[in-house]
CSV table of C-alpha atoms in Angstrom, one decimal:
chain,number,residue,atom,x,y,z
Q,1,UNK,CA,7.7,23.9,-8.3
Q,2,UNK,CA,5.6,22.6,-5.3
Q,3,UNK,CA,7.6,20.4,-2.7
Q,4,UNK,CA,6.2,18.0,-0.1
Q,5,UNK,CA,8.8,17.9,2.9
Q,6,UNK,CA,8.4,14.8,5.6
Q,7,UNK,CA,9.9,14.5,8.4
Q,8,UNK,CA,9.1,12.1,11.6
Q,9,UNK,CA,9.5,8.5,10.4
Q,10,UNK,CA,12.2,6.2,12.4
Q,11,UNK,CA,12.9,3.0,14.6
Q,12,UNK,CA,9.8,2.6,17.3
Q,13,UNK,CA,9.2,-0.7,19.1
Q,14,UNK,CA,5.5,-2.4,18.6
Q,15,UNK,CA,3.4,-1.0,20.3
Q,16,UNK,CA,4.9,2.3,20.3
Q,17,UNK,CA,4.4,5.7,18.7
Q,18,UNK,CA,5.2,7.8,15.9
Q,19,UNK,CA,4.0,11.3,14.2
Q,20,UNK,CA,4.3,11.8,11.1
Q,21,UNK,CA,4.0,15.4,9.3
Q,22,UNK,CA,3.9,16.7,5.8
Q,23,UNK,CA,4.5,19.8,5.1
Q,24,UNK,CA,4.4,22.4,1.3
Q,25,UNK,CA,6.6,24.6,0.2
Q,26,UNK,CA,6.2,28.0,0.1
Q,27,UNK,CA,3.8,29.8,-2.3
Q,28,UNK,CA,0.9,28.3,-1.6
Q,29,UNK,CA,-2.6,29.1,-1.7
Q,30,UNK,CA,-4.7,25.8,-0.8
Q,31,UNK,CA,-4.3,22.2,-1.7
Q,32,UNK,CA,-7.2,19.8,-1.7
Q,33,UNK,CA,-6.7,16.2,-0.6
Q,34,UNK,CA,-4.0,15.2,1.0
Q,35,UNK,CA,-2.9,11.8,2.1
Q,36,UNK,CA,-0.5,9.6,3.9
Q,37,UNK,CA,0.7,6.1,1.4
Q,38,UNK,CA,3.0,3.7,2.6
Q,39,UNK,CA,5.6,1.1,0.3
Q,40,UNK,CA,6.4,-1.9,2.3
Q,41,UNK,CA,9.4,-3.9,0.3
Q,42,UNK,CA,8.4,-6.3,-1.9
Q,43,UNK,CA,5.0,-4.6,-2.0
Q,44,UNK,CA,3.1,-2.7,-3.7
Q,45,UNK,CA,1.9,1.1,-2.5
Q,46,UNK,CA,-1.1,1.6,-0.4
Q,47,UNK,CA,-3.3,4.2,1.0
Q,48,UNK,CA,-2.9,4.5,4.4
Q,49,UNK,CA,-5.5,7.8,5.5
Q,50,UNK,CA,-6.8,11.0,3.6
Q,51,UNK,CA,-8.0,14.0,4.6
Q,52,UNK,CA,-9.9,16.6,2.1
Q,53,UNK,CA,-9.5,19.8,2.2
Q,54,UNK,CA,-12.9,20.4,4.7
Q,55,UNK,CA,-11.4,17.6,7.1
Q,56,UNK,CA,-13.2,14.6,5.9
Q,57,UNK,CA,-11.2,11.7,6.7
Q,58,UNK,CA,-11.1,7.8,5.4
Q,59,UNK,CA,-8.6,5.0,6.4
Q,60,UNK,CA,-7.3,1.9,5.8
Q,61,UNK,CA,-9.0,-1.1,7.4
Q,62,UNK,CA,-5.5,-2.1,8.8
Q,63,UNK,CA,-5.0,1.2,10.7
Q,64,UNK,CA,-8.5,1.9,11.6
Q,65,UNK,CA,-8.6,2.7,15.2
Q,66,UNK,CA,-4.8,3.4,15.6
Q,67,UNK,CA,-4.1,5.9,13.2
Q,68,UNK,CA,-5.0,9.7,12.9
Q,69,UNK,CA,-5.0,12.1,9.9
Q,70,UNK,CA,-5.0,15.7,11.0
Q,71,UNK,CA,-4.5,19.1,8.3
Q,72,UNK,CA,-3.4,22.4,9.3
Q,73,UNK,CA,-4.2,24.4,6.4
Q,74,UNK,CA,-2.7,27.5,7.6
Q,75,UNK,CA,0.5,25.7,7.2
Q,76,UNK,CA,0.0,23.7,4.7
Q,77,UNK,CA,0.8,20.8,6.6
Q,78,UNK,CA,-1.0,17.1,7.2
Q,79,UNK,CA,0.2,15.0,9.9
Q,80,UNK,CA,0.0,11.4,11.0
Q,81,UNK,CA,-0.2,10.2,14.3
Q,82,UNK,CA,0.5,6.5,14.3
Q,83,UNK,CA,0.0,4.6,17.5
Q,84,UNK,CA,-0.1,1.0,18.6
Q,85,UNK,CA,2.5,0.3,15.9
Q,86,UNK,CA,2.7,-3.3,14.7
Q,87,UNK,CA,5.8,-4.7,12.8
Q,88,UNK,CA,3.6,-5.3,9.6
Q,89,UNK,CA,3.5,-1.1,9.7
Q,90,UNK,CA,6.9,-1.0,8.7
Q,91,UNK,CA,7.5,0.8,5.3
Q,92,UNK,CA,8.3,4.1,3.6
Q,93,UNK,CA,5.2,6.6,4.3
Q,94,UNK,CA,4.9,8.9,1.6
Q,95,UNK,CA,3.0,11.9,1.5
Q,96,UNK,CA,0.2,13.3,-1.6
Q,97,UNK,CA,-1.6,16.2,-2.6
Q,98,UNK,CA,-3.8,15.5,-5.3
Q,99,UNK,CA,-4.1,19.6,-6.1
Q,100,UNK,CA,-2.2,22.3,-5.1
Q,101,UNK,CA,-3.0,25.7,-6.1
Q,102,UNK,CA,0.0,28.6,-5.8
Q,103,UNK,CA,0.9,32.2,-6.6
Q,104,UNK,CA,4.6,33.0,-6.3
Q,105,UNK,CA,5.4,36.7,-7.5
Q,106,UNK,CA,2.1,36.7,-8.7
Q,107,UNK,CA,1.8,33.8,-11.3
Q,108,UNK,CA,-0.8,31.2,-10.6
Q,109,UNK,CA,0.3,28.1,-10.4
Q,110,UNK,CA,-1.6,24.7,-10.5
Q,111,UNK,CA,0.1,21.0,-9.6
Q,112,UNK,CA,-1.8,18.1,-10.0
Q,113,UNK,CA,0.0,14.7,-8.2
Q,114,UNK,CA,2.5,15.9,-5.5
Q,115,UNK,CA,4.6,13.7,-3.8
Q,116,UNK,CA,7.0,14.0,-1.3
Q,117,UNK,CA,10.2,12.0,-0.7
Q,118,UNK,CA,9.1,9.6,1.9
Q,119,UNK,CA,10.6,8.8,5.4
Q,120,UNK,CA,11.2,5.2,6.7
Q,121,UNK,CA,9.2,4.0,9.7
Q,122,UNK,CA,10.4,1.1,11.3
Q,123,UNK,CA,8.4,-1.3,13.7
Q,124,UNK,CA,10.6,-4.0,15.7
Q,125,UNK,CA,9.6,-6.8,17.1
């Protein structure tokens, strides 16, 4: 079973900044596009930046220009690097891979849909 690990999210003042990363579990042998969403209470969940598997990148209009997406496919990690941070940023970023393809003791493996468990990121007035 393919896991999606985050870690970086906390309690940042506006205008500060955070990094996000995303990282998948053992076993695997390439995942395709992976993104960054974020839950705001009350709200519903939205795409906050992608990044395909050849680096290709697309954003949200409200984080154009302050954002970065950035893959390291050799470890099967995505990151976010989240600067000028507003308060309206706060929510739970959660990370997705639409495909990831594994072998683990030599079965292929194939898991469509992958989320991880999200991390709270904070943004104070």
């Amino acid at each position: 079973q393919v896991q999606l690990v985050e870690s970086g999210g906390g309690l940042v003042q506006a205008g500060g900044s955070l990094r996000l990363s995303c990282a998948a579990s053992v076993g695997v042998v390439s995942i395709n596009t992976m993104a960054w969403y974020r839950q705001a209470p009350g709200k519903e969940r939205e795409l906050v930046a992608a990044i395909t598997s050849s680096g290709k990148t697309n954003y949200a209009n409200s984080v154009k220009g302050r954002f970065t997406i950035s893959r390291d496919n050799a470890k099967n990690t995505v990151y976010l690097q989240m600067n000028s941070l507003k308060p309206e940023d706060t929510a739970v970023y959660l990370c997705n891979a639409d495909r990831v393809d594994t072998v683990v003791a030599g079965i292929q493996g194939v898991y469509l849909e992958r989320w991880g468990q999200g991390t709270l990121v904070t943004v104070s007035s």
